[in-house]
CSV table of C-alpha atoms in Angstrom, one decimal:
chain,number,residue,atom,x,y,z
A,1,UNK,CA,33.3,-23.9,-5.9
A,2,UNK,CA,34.9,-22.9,-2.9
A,3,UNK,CA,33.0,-20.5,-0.8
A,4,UNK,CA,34.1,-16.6,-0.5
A,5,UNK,CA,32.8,-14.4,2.0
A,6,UNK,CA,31.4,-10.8,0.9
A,7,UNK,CA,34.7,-8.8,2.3
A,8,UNK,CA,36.8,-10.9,0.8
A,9,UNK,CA,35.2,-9.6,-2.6
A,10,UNK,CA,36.6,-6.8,-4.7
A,11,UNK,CA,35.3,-3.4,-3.0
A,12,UNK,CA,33.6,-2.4,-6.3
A,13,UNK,CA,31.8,-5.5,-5.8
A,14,UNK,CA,30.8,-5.3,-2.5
A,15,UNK,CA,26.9,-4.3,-2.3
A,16,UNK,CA,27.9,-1.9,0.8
A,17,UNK,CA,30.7,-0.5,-1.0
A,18,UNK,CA,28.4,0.0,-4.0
A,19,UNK,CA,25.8,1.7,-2.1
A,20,UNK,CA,28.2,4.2,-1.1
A,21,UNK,CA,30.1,5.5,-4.1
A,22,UNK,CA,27.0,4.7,-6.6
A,23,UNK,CA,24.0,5.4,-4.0
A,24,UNK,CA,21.1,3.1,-3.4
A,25,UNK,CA,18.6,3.5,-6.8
A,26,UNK,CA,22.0,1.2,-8.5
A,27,UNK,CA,21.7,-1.5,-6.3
A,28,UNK,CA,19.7,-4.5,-6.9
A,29,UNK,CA,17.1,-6.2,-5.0
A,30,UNK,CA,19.0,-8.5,-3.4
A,31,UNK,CA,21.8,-6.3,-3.0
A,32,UNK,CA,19.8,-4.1,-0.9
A,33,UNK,CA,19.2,-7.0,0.9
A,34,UNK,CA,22.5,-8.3,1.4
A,35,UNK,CA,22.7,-5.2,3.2
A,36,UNK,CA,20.2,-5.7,5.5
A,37,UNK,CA,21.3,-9.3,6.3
A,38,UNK,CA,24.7,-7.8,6.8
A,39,UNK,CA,26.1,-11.7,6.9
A,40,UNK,CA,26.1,-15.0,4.9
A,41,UNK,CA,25.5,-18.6,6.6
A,42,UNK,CA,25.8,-22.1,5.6
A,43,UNK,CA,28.7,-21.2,3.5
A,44,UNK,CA,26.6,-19.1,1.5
A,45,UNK,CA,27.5,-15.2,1.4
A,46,UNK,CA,24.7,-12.4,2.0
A,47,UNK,CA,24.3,-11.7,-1.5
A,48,UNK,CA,23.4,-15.4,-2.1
A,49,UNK,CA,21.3,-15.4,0.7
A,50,UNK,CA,19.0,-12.5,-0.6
A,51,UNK,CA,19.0,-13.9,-4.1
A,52,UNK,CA,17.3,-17.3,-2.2
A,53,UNK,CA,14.9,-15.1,-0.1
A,54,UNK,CA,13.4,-13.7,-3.3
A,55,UNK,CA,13.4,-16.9,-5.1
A,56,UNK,CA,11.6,-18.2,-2.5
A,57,UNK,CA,8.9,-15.5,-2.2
A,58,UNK,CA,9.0,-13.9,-5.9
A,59,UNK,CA,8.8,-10.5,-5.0
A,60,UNK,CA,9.0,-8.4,-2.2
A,61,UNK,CA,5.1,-8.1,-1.7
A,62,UNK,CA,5.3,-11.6,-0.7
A,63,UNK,CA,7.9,-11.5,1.3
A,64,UNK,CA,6.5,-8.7,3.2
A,65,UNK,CA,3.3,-11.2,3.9
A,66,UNK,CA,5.4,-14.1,4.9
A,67,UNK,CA,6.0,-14.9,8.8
A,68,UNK,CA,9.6,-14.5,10.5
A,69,UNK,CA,9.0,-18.4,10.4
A,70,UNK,CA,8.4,-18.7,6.8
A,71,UNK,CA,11.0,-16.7,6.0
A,72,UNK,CA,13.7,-18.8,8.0
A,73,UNK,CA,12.5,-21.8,5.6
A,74,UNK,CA,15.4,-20.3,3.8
A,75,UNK,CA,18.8,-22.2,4.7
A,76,UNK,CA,20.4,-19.8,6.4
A,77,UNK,CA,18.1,-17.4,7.5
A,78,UNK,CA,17.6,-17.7,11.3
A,79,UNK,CA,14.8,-15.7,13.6
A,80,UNK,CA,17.3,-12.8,13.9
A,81,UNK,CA,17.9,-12.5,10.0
A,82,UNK,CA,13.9,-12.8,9.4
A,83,UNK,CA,13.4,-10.3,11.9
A,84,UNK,CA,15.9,-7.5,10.0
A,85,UNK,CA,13.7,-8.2,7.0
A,86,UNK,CA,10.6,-7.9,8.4
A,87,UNK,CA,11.7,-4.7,10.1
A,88,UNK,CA,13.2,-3.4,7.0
A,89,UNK,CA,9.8,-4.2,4.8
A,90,UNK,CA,8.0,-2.0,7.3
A,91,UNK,CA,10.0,0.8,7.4
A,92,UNK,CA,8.9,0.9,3.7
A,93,UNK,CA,5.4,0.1,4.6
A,94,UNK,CA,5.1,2.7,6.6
A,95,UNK,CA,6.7,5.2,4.2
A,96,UNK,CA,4.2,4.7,2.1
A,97,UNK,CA,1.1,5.4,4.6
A,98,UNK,CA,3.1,8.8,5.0
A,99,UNK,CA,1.2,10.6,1.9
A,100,UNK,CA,1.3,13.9,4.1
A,101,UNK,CA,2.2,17.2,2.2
A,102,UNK,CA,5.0,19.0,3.0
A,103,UNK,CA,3.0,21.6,5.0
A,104,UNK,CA,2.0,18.7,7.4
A,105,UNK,CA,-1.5,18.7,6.1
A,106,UNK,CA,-3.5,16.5,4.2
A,107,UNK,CA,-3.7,17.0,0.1
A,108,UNK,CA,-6.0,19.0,-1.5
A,109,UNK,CA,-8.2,17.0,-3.7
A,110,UNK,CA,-8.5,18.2,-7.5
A,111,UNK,CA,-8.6,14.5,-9.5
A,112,UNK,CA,-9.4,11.3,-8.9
A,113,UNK,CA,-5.5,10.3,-9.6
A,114,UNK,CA,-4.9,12.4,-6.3
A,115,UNK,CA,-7.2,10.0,-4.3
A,116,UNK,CA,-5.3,6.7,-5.8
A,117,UNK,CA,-2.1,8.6,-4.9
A,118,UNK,CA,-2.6,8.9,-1.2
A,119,UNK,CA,-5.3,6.2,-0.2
A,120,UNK,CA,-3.0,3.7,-2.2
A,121,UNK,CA,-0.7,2.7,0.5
A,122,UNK,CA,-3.4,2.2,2.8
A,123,UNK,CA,-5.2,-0.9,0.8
A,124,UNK,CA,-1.6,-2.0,-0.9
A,125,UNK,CA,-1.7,-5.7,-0.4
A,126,UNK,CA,-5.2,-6.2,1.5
A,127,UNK,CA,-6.8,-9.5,1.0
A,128,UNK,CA,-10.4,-8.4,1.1
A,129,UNK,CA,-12.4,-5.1,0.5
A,130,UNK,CA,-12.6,-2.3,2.6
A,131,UNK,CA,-14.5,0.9,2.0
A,132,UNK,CA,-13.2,4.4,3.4
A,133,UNK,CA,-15.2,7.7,3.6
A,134,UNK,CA,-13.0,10.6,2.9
A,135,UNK,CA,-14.0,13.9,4.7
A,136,UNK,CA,-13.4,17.1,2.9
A,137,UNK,CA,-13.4,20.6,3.7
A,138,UNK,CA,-15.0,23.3,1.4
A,139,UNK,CA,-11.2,23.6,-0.5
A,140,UNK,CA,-12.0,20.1,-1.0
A,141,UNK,CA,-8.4,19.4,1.3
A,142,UNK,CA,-8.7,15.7,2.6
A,143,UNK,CA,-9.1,16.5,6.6
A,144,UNK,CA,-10.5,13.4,7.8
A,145,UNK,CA,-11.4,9.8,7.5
A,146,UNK,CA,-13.3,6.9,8.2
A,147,UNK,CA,-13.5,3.1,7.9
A,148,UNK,CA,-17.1,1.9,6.6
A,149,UNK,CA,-16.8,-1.8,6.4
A,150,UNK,CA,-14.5,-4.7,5.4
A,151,UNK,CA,-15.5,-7.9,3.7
A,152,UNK,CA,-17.9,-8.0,0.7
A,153,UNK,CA,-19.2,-4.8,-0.6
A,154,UNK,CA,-22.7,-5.4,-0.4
A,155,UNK,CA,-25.2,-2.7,0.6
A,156,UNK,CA,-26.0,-4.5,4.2
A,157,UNK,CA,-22.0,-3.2,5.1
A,158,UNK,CA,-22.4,-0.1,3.8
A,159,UNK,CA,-25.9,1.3,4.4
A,160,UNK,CA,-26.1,5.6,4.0
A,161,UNK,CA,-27.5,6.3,7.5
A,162,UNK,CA,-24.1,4.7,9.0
A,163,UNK,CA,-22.0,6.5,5.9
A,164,UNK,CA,-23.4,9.9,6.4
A,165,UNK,CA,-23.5,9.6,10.0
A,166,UNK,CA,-19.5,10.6,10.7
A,167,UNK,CA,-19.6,13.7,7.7
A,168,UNK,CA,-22.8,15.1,9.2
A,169,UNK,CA,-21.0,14.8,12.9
A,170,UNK,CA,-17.3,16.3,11.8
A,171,UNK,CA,-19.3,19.0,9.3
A,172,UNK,CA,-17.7,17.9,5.8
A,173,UNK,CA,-18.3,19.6,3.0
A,174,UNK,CA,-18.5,17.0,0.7
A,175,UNK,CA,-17.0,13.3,0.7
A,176,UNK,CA,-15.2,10.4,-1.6
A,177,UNK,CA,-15.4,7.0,-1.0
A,178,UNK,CA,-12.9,4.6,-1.3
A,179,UNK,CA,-12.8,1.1,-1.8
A,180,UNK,CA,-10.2,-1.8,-3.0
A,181,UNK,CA,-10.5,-4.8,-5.1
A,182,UNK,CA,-8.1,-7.3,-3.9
A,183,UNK,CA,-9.2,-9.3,-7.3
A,184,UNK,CA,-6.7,-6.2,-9.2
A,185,UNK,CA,-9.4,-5.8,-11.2
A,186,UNK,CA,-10.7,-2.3,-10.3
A,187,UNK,CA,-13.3,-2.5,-12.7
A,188,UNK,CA,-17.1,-1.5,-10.4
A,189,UNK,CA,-19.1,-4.2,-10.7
A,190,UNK,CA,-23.1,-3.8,-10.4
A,191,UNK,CA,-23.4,-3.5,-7.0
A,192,UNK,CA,-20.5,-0.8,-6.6
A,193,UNK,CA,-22.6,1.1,-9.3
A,194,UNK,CA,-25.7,0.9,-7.0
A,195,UNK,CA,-24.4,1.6,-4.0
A,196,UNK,CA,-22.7,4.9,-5.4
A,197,UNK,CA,-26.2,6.3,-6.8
A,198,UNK,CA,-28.1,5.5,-3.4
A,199,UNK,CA,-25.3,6.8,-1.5
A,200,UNK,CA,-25.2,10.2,-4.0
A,201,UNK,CA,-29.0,10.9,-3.5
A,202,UNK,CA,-28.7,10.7,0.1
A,203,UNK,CA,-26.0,13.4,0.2
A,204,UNK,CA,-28.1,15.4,-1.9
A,205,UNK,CA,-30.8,14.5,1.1
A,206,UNK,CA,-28.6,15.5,3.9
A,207,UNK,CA,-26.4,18.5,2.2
A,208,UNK,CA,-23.4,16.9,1.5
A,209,UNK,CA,-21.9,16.5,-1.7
A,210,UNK,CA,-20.8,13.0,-3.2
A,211,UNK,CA,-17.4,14.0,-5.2
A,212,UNK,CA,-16.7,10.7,-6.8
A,213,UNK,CA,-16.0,6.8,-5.6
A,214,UNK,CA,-12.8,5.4,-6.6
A,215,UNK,CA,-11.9,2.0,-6.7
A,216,UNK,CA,-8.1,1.2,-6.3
A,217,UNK,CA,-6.0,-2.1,-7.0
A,218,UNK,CA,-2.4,-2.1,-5.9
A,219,UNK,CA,-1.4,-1.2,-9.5
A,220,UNK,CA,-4.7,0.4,-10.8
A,221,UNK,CA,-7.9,2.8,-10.0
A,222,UNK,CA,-11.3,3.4,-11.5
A,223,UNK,CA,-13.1,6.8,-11.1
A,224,UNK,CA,-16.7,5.6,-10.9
A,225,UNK,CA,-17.8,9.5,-11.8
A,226,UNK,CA,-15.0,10.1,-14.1
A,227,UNK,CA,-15.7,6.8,-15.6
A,228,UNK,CA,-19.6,7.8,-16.6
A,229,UNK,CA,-21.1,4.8,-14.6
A,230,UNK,CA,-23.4,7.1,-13.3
């Protein structure tokens, strides 16, 4: 089949063209990426050329993982074509880390679905655990936050004294904790369990109320207090 270049298609076909009288939410996937690639290669047209990119790497997620080398494993997808990818994969990425409220400030904290909402982004797509402390003023509003540990929750990484440390230090109210399961699987095991009720009786200790531990997944969360594991 002979080759035909994008703007030699009809205009309604055109994924540019589309984007403009239809809007973006009608485009597909590799529409939107024909976009970005803005031209074909190797007598293939953009359209074709984003269709290979996600055949290649299944879904976006990992595309976004791959290298600007892995990506140009793809025929026709040189550095400079990789790199408008990659760039366009982290504009979304960091839309995503921007959970802010319209006033500018952080969100004020009334259900554990609020927590998943806004510390999602920042574990979406990690390949091993990492546990957050959340600091809360007394309208329980997110103000601050810190990073625990990474690797293995085990209660050698996250020991109380070093939790508690940081909220006795910026004044906080009362805390969350938040940690991922990169398994997807957001289910607390034993050892979540445990480490919740030691690190609940030493806020009672030190004044500083434990509000709940949620575990999040990139498509799932568990409320360990909601949940009645404690």
């Amino acid at each position: 089949m002979e080759y035909k270049s994008i703007k030699n298609w009809p205009e309604d076909e055109r994924p540019r063209e589309r984007l403009l009288k239809f809007g973006a939410g009608e485009l597909s996937t590799a529409q939107l990426l024909a976009i970005i690639l803005r031209t074909g290669g190797r007598n293939k047209s953009a359209l074709e050329l984003g269709r290979e990119l996600l055949s290649e790497f299944n879904s976006l997620r990992e595309m976004s993982d791959a290298s600007v080398s892995e990506l140009s494993i793809v025929k026709g997808i040189g550095k400079a074509k990789a790199a408008q990818v990659k760039a366009a994969l982290e504009f979304g990425r960091r839309l995503m880390l921007n959970a802010e409220g319209k006033d500018g400030q952080m969100p004020c904290v009334k259900h554990s679905r609020d927590v998943y909402d806004y510390f999602r982004p920042k574990f979406f797509g990690l390949k091993k655990e990492r546990f957050l402390c959340a600091l809360l003023d007394i309208k329980n509003r997110i103000f601050k936050e810190s990073s625990v540990s990474e690797g293995t929750l085990t209660s050698s990484l996250v020991h109380p004294r070093e939790v508690f440390r940081y909220a006795i230090k910026e004044a906080a109210a009362s805390v969350i904790f938040i940690h991922n399961h990169p398994s997807g699987d957001p289910n607390p095991s034993r050892n979540d369990i445990e480490i919740t009720g030691r690190l609940i009786e030493t806020g009672k200790i030190v004044g500083i109320n434990v509000l709940d531990h949620v575990i999040v997944t990139d498509e799932k969360y568990v409320s360990i207090m909601e949940g009645g594991y404690l």
